[in-house]
Amino acid sequence: MKQPLWTAREAADAVGVTARGDWRAAGVSIDSRTVAPGDLFVALKGPKHDGHDYIAAALSAGAAAAMVERVPADVAPGAPLLVVGETLAALERLGRAARARNARARIIAVTGSVGKTSTKEALKLALEAQGAVHASAGSYNNHIGVPLTLARMPAYADFGVFEIGMNHAGEITPLVRMVRPQVAIITTIEAVHIENFAGGLEEIAAAKAEMFDGLEGGVAVLNRDNAFFEFLSARARARGVRRVIGFGQHPEADARLTEVRLEPTGSHVAAIIDGRAVSYRIAAPGRHWVINSLAVLGAIAAAGGDIGVSAATLARLSAPKGRGRRHRVGVGTGSFELIDDSYNASPVSMRAAFQVLAAAEPGPNGRRIAVLGDMLELGADSPKLHAALAGALVEAKIDQVFTCGQYMARLHDSLPASLRAAHAVNSEQLVPMVRAAIRAGDVVVVKGSFGSRMGRVVDALLAGATSNSNSAPGRAANA
């Protein structure tokens, strides 16, 4: 085994107990189904499952040890264990210890109403040529994902990139205080999770400003084009942030877009980053990727990274699964292009997806098709916000729109008759309608909030077909 992530002694000291057995762990896992040989398995108790029921299975799968609150009867005597009072609290302590032992690492944290995961992935890619990078997996950005990501950070990491999310006020502060970044990005403030914020967008902005609680005199990277830039900038300075870097097209932005050429498969960008002119290509289409790339380069400059090297790597950037990933899918004697944006959705990200679809190039006789599920957690204005998407779809010259869910019914009714392809109660019922309609040459985007389960549509379209994946966003529809 290489240098261990945790020895029994180190892990025991971190969580304040005595280890049973002498072992070395190469990773940390909370899922017995995916536990790898050499992992420390943490038995968390959730609303549906208790990890303690799977300790024996995890050890049989090769886990180096298990962190537990109790020892079930099916666990062999003498099994390698850390017995703690509460496993989630112990995981947090393990994460804090990992952060403390790597004080030299340059840490960047990312939050925002949209674009968190994509920005995090772009940061990871841009830094990989400059040192050892540790980053959040997927969207591990909550009260479990953040300490888990910290606990997985090796002592030799040169850079750490952490995604921090929230859907209620007060959730970011404890997470960012664990991470203790030197640089924090807030991608933008938009109407996302707004049903949980009676005070509207300003209350969302205040919740995102909790990022500054753990910044400890560092650098805040903020969207200069967003209406809440001044609000966030003032909050940052009031909490002792040393410097604010604005990014965007605003003439006073420190990471400023000067020229862009949007193309179906990416964008060519010219920008001024911290006083330096750079030109680069992004291999993911859409203006939202361009703007967030400015945040990426501004943050890397603040962290002491090489801007030129980082910009050059963005030519290899591909959208994560569910966030714009592209597939070429066989149909009949030809194929269609599928843009999987099924992971999440909000009014602003819906409009961004429509622009990506508008820029796509269908094949002969092909059409631009949007398959949309409900946007969730939008509160009392949800029906109106769904209906308001009709204008953006018309403006983007989308040819057909499939919808599902109670809120998307309002959009269906608001569309011109020529655009209404079909509406269904849920994504499962929508699948056969979409499959029957698609033909060779089409370009299809699938998008909706995670709870809408639009991933079912993506899976059904990919099932049994030979597909060549590129990259862009994806989403799922409500059942």
XYZ file of C-alpha atoms in Angstrom:
479
model
C 0.000 0.000 0.000
C 1.154 3.549 -0.741
C 1.404 6.137 2.000
C -1.775 5.502 3.988
C -4.488 8.116 4.193
C -5.011 7.174 7.859
C -3.238 4.843 10.234
C -5.205 3.391 13.144
C -3.292 5.641 15.552
C -3.853 8.829 13.491
C -7.558 8.190 13.011
C -8.033 7.303 16.685
C -6.250 10.463 17.796
C -8.351 12.535 15.395
C -11.668 11.275 16.779
C -10.560 10.921 20.413
C -10.872 7.166 20.981
C -8.626 4.085 21.089
C -8.443 1.999 17.926
C -9.146 -1.721 17.946
C -6.429 -3.344 15.887
C -3.497 -1.930 13.974
C -4.550 -1.039 10.444
C -3.945 1.402 7.616
C -6.688 2.936 5.498
C -6.247 4.135 1.913
C -9.667 5.805 1.702
C -12.858 6.644 3.566
C -16.284 5.295 2.562
C -19.848 5.647 3.834
C -21.411 3.156 1.391
C -20.877 -0.578 1.814
C -21.945 -1.136 -1.818
C -18.966 0.804 -3.158
C -16.443 0.306 -0.372
C -12.979 -0.420 -1.778
C -10.326 -2.668 -0.257
C -8.390 -0.621 2.277
C -11.179 1.878 3.017
C -12.205 3.038 6.471
C -15.952 2.405 6.478
C -17.995 4.951 8.457
C -21.351 3.538 9.615
C -23.693 6.518 9.375
C -27.344 6.376 10.407
C -29.724 7.844 7.830
C -33.489 8.271 7.580
C -33.881 4.996 5.643
C -30.764 2.946 6.336
C -28.370 2.405 9.211
C -24.770 1.791 8.177
C -24.330 -0.454 11.208
C -26.382 -3.087 9.384
C -23.647 -3.282 6.712
C -20.444 -3.268 8.779
C -19.833 -6.998 8.337
C -20.414 -6.677 4.582
C -17.981 -3.756 4.343
C -15.281 -5.657 6.230
C -15.867 -8.724 4.059
C -15.424 -6.497 0.994
C -11.962 -5.561 2.215
C -12.505 -2.484 4.360
C -9.437 -1.865 6.524
C -11.607 -0.924 9.506
C -14.985 0.490 10.463
C -15.977 3.549 12.504
C -19.057 2.602 14.526
C -21.284 3.610 17.420
C -22.128 0.028 18.334
C -20.845 -3.415 17.373
C -23.532 -5.619 15.802
C -23.622 -9.315 16.607
C -22.550 -10.320 13.083
C -19.213 -8.481 13.375
C -16.412 -10.858 14.274
C -14.648 -10.464 17.631
C -11.373 -8.620 17.187
C -12.547 -6.825 14.031
C -10.620 -3.593 13.327
C -12.852 -0.825 14.674
C -13.081 2.732 15.943
C -15.952 2.828 18.426
C -17.211 6.400 18.795
C -20.137 8.155 20.429
C -21.698 9.414 17.180
C -20.339 8.569 13.744
C -21.263 11.785 11.909
C -19.613 13.908 14.612
C -16.563 11.630 14.434
C -16.452 12.004 10.646
C -16.432 15.785 11.143
C -13.520 15.472 13.581
C -11.658 13.296 11.096
C -12.212 15.929 8.424
C -10.963 18.737 10.644
C -7.872 16.714 11.480
C -7.173 16.174 7.771
C -7.431 19.913 7.183
C -5.186 20.711 10.171
C -2.413 18.336 9.103
C -2.227 19.972 5.676
C -1.923 23.629 6.567
C 0.243 24.311 3.500
C -2.393 23.271 0.950
C -4.079 26.050 -0.994
C -7.811 25.567 -0.538
C -10.546 26.962 -2.797
C -14.224 26.616 -1.864
C -17.145 27.129 -4.243
C -20.796 27.950 -3.635
C -23.519 29.760 -5.578
C -27.092 29.365 -6.735
C -26.013 27.578 -9.929
C -22.743 26.358 -11.422
C -21.092 25.029 -8.251
C -20.205 21.557 -9.468
C -19.180 22.662 -12.954
C -16.928 25.362 -11.509
C -15.434 22.892 -9.043
C -14.676 20.445 -11.852
C -13.092 23.191 -13.953
C -10.895 24.212 -11.009
C -9.792 20.620 -10.494
C -8.858 20.230 -14.147
C -7.085 23.600 -14.301
C -4.931 22.838 -11.239
C -3.953 19.243 -12.007
C -0.882 20.259 -14.027
C 0.356 22.371 -11.105
C 0.354 19.897 -8.230
C -1.591 17.207 -6.401
C -5.283 18.214 -6.367
C -7.946 16.875 -4.024
C -11.555 17.767 -4.880
C -15.117 16.956 -3.890
C -16.543 13.956 -5.726
C -19.745 14.653 -7.631
C -21.938 17.013 -5.651
C -20.675 16.088 -2.184
C -21.491 19.511 -0.783
C -23.687 19.013 2.288
C -23.247 18.233 5.994
C -22.058 14.718 5.117
C -20.289 15.321 1.822
C -18.051 18.148 3.042
C -16.540 16.365 6.086
C -16.251 13.171 4.026
C -14.319 15.039 1.316
C -12.071 16.586 3.963
C -11.441 13.201 5.586
C -10.348 11.875 2.184
C -7.790 14.670 1.624
C -4.239 13.270 1.686
C -1.539 15.033 3.657
C 0.470 15.623 0.472
C -2.247 17.543 -1.430
C -1.045 20.839 -2.899
C -4.547 22.088 -3.697
C -7.991 21.353 -2.309
C -11.208 22.227 -4.149
C -14.412 21.979 -2.122
C -18.032 22.479 -3.127
C -20.346 23.832 -0.426
C -24.112 23.861 -0.862
C -27.172 24.869 1.082
C -30.936 25.139 0.818
C -31.525 26.847 4.170
C -29.848 29.703 5.999
C -27.181 28.667 8.488
C -26.004 25.575 6.604
C -22.855 27.030 5.011
C -21.201 28.450 8.146
C -20.297 25.147 9.874
C -19.114 23.639 6.590
C -16.873 26.509 5.519
C -15.396 26.644 9.031
C -14.342 23.023 8.576
C -12.820 23.685 5.155
C -11.101 27.001 6.064
C -10.365 28.058 2.462
C -7.972 30.807 1.462
C -10.156 31.575 -1.579
C -13.949 31.389 -1.848
C -16.047 31.657 -5.028
C -19.733 32.603 -5.083
C -20.784 31.906 -8.679
C -24.041 33.889 -8.630
C -27.202 34.637 -6.667
C -30.443 33.509 -8.300
C -33.935 32.274 -7.404
C -32.977 28.731 -6.357
C -34.429 26.985 -3.246
C -36.408 30.216 -2.876
C -39.348 28.526 -1.159
C -37.076 28.202 1.898
C -36.296 31.932 1.952
C -39.239 34.143 2.861
C -37.026 37.210 2.432
C -36.412 36.429 -1.229
C -33.147 36.883 -3.085
C -31.553 39.123 -0.469
C -31.995 36.378 2.109
C -30.405 33.894 -0.301
C -27.482 36.300 -0.788
C -27.070 36.620 2.986
C -26.998 32.831 3.316
C -24.357 32.529 0.579
C -22.343 35.246 2.345
C -21.813 32.747 5.170
C -18.881 31.614 3.004
C -16.947 34.513 4.491
C -17.321 33.050 7.995
C -14.527 30.589 7.271
C -12.403 32.638 4.892
C -10.125 33.984 7.624
C -8.751 37.042 5.815
C -8.587 35.361 2.413
C -9.917 36.307 -1.020
C -13.558 36.337 -2.170
C -14.260 35.826 -5.889
C -17.667 37.297 -6.737
C -19.809 37.716 -9.841
C -19.375 41.382 -10.854
C -22.357 41.192 -13.205
C -24.758 39.968 -10.534
C -27.106 42.426 -8.814
C -25.791 41.311 -5.397
C -22.110 42.017 -6.039
C -22.023 45.144 -3.864
C -24.031 43.447 -1.121
C -21.681 40.456 -1.036
C -18.580 42.611 -1.344
C -19.655 44.682 1.672
C -20.375 41.516 3.682
C -16.978 40.117 2.760
C -15.084 43.195 3.871
C -17.120 43.441 7.076
C -15.981 39.917 7.947
C -12.315 40.649 7.367
C -11.861 39.327 3.851
C -8.567 40.690 2.561
C -9.496 41.133 -1.100
C -12.518 40.905 -3.382
C -12.034 39.807 -7.006
C -14.941 40.531 -9.328
C -15.456 38.397 -12.428
C -17.666 38.905 -15.461
C -18.175 41.341 -18.308
C -18.468 44.419 -16.086
C -15.800 47.010 -17.014
C -14.539 47.045 -13.416
C -14.217 43.271 -13.127
C -10.754 42.008 -12.128
C -11.322 38.829 -14.161
C -12.960 40.480 -17.166
C -14.342 39.031 -20.371
C -13.170 41.096 -23.345
C -14.238 38.913 -26.264
C -16.087 35.647 -26.796
C -17.069 33.502 -29.737
C -19.746 30.987 -28.819
C -19.840 27.795 -30.878
C -21.968 24.626 -30.794
C -19.228 22.600 -29.105
C -17.425 25.230 -27.038
C -16.255 28.833 -26.867
C -13.195 30.915 -27.698
C -12.501 33.435 -24.947
C -10.314 36.489 -24.499
C -10.065 37.971 -21.003
C -8.033 40.084 -18.630
C -7.231 38.102 -15.470
C -5.674 40.114 -12.669
C -4.114 42.489 -15.214
C -2.913 39.778 -17.607
C -4.402 39.196 -21.071
C -5.217 35.548 -21.778
C -6.912 33.731 -24.645
C -8.248 30.205 -24.377
C -10.870 27.766 -25.555
C -13.470 26.006 -23.413
C -14.580 22.623 -24.711
C -18.072 22.960 -23.216
C -20.707 25.133 -24.929
C -22.672 27.953 -23.340
C -22.077 31.444 -22.049
C -22.488 30.267 -18.452
C -19.331 28.156 -18.845
C -17.486 31.222 -20.154
C -18.458 33.397 -17.193
C -17.624 30.713 -14.641
C -14.248 30.134 -16.310
C -13.401 33.720 -15.334
C -14.152 32.841 -11.701
C -11.925 29.776 -12.021
C -8.965 31.747 -13.359
C -9.480 34.581 -10.877
C -9.487 32.106 -7.988
C -6.384 30.312 -9.270
C -4.563 33.635 -9.550
C -5.549 34.401 -5.946
C -4.301 30.970 -4.850
C -0.912 31.520 -6.465
C -1.467 29.212 -9.436
C -0.293 29.708 -13.018
C -3.023 31.473 -15.023
C -1.572 30.596 -18.428
C -1.275 26.885 -17.687
C -4.744 26.863 -16.140
C -6.352 28.618 -19.117
C -4.785 26.173 -21.560
C -6.235 23.161 -19.727
C -9.803 24.404 -20.222
C -9.616 23.183 -23.818
C -10.047 19.709 -22.275
C -12.987 20.693 -20.082
C -16.047 18.496 -20.474
C -19.371 18.877 -18.725
C -20.083 16.472 -15.837
C -22.808 13.854 -16.037
C -26.222 15.433 -15.738
C -24.823 18.912 -16.285
C -24.533 19.131 -20.045
C -22.766 15.911 -20.999
C -23.334 15.084 -24.657
C -24.009 11.701 -26.219
C -24.358 10.574 -29.826
C -27.152 8.000 -29.785
C -28.106 5.636 -32.574
C -31.662 5.779 -33.911
C -32.820 3.933 -37.033
C -30.056 4.151 -39.627
C -28.669 7.387 -38.142
C -28.213 9.085 -34.801
C -29.301 12.022 -32.671
C -27.433 14.150 -30.134
C -28.511 13.966 -26.487
C -27.558 16.728 -24.047
C -27.956 15.372 -20.525
C -28.718 18.332 -18.237
C -30.895 16.262 -15.937
C -29.239 16.787 -12.553
C -30.906 20.041 -11.526
C -32.807 23.070 -12.767
C -33.783 26.640 -11.967
C -35.145 29.466 -14.134
C -31.650 30.794 -14.857
C -30.135 27.389 -15.660
C -33.135 26.499 -17.838
C -32.526 29.591 -19.950
C -28.840 28.746 -20.198
C -29.747 25.249 -21.433
C -32.074 26.723 -24.055
C -29.220 28.865 -25.363
C -26.953 25.822 -25.604
C -29.680 23.999 -27.534
C -30.199 27.024 -29.776
C -26.494 27.013 -30.686
C -26.482 23.283 -31.477
C -26.458 22.152 -35.106
C -29.066 19.492 -35.960
C -28.389 17.083 -38.781
C -30.411 16.918 -42.017
C -34.130 17.157 -41.183
C -33.215 17.328 -37.497
C -34.926 19.462 -34.862
C -34.026 21.119 -31.583
C -36.087 19.401 -28.873
C -36.398 20.300 -25.187
C -37.602 17.667 -22.698
C -38.371 19.431 -19.425
C -39.419 18.435 -15.915
C -40.491 20.523 -12.957
C -38.182 23.042 -11.325
C -38.639 22.470 -7.592
C -38.348 24.568 -4.405
C -39.500 27.768 -6.115
C -42.291 28.541 -3.669
C -45.557 30.329 -4.392
C -44.272 31.796 -7.658
C -43.507 28.380 -9.123
C -46.438 28.278 -11.610
C -45.592 31.755 -12.890
C -41.856 30.978 -13.170
C -42.575 27.849 -15.201
C -44.976 29.622 -17.540
C -42.442 32.428 -18.035
C -40.032 30.024 -19.763
C -42.238 30.018 -22.861
C -40.768 33.253 -24.189
C -37.199 31.992 -23.831
C -38.038 28.798 -25.745
C -39.625 30.782 -28.567
C -36.689 33.188 -28.672
C -34.233 30.272 -28.835
C -36.175 28.851 -31.810
C -36.715 25.468 -30.178
C -38.806 23.232 -32.445
C -40.555 20.932 -29.971
C -41.056 20.937 -26.206
C -41.981 17.873 -24.136
C -42.962 18.540 -20.518
C -43.896 16.596 -17.404
C -44.952 17.439 -13.864
C -47.584 19.647 -12.267
C -45.658 22.899 -12.718
C -44.469 22.215 -16.243
C -48.128 21.859 -17.177
C -48.251 25.658 -16.872
C -45.409 25.984 -19.359
C -47.089 23.528 -21.731
C -50.256 25.631 -21.677
C -48.266 28.841 -22.257
C -46.421 27.611 -25.334
C -47.515 28.261 -28.910
C -49.377 25.220 -30.231
C -46.607 24.556 -32.761
C -44.089 23.921 -29.962
C -46.266 21.645 -27.800
C -45.051 18.100 -28.387
C -46.600 16.334 -25.375
C -47.156 16.617 -21.619
C -47.191 13.825 -19.034
C -47.815 13.542 -15.310
C -44.261 12.366 -14.639
C -41.017 11.448 -16.358
C -41.825 7.745 -16.500
C -44.960 8.404 -18.539
C -43.115 10.893 -20.730
C -40.430 8.399 -21.804
C -42.406 6.511 -24.501
C -43.667 9.789 -25.989
C -40.140 11.131 -26.365
C -38.712 7.870 -27.697
C -41.431 7.637 -30.332
C -40.839 11.183 -31.539
C -37.042 11.338 -31.868
C -35.503 10.850 -35.281
C -32.037 10.984 -36.807
C -30.527 14.459 -36.874
C -32.342 15.750 -33.783
C -30.619 17.495 -30.898
C -32.371 16.811 -27.577
C -31.782 18.479 -24.220
C -33.236 16.857 -21.075
C -33.491 19.072 -17.998
C -35.312 19.407 -14.675
C -34.776 19.382 -10.925
C -33.296 16.215 -9.435
C -36.595 15.386 -7.740
C -38.304 15.458 -11.136
C -36.339 12.329 -12.057
C -35.545 13.375 -15.604
C -32.580 11.032 -15.416
C -35.137 8.333 -16.261
C -35.580 9.937 -19.664
C -31.830 10.096 -20.259
C -31.376 6.471 -19.214
C -34.206 5.341 -21.461
C -32.793 7.188 -24.469
C -29.345 5.714 -23.873
C -30.575 2.190 -23.155
C -29.566 -0.297 -25.804
C -27.913 2.355 -27.973
C -24.279 2.868 -28.847
C -23.412 6.358 -27.598
C -20.268 8.423 -27.765
C -20.094 10.758 -24.769
C -18.728 14.260 -24.788
C -19.647 16.680 -22.039
C -22.394 19.103 -20.928
C -25.120 19.329 -18.106
C -28.061 16.903 -17.330
C -31.262 16.700 -15.197
C -34.294 14.624 -14.000
C -38.149 14.952 -13.764
C -40.724 14.781 -10.937
C -42.749 11.657 -10.376
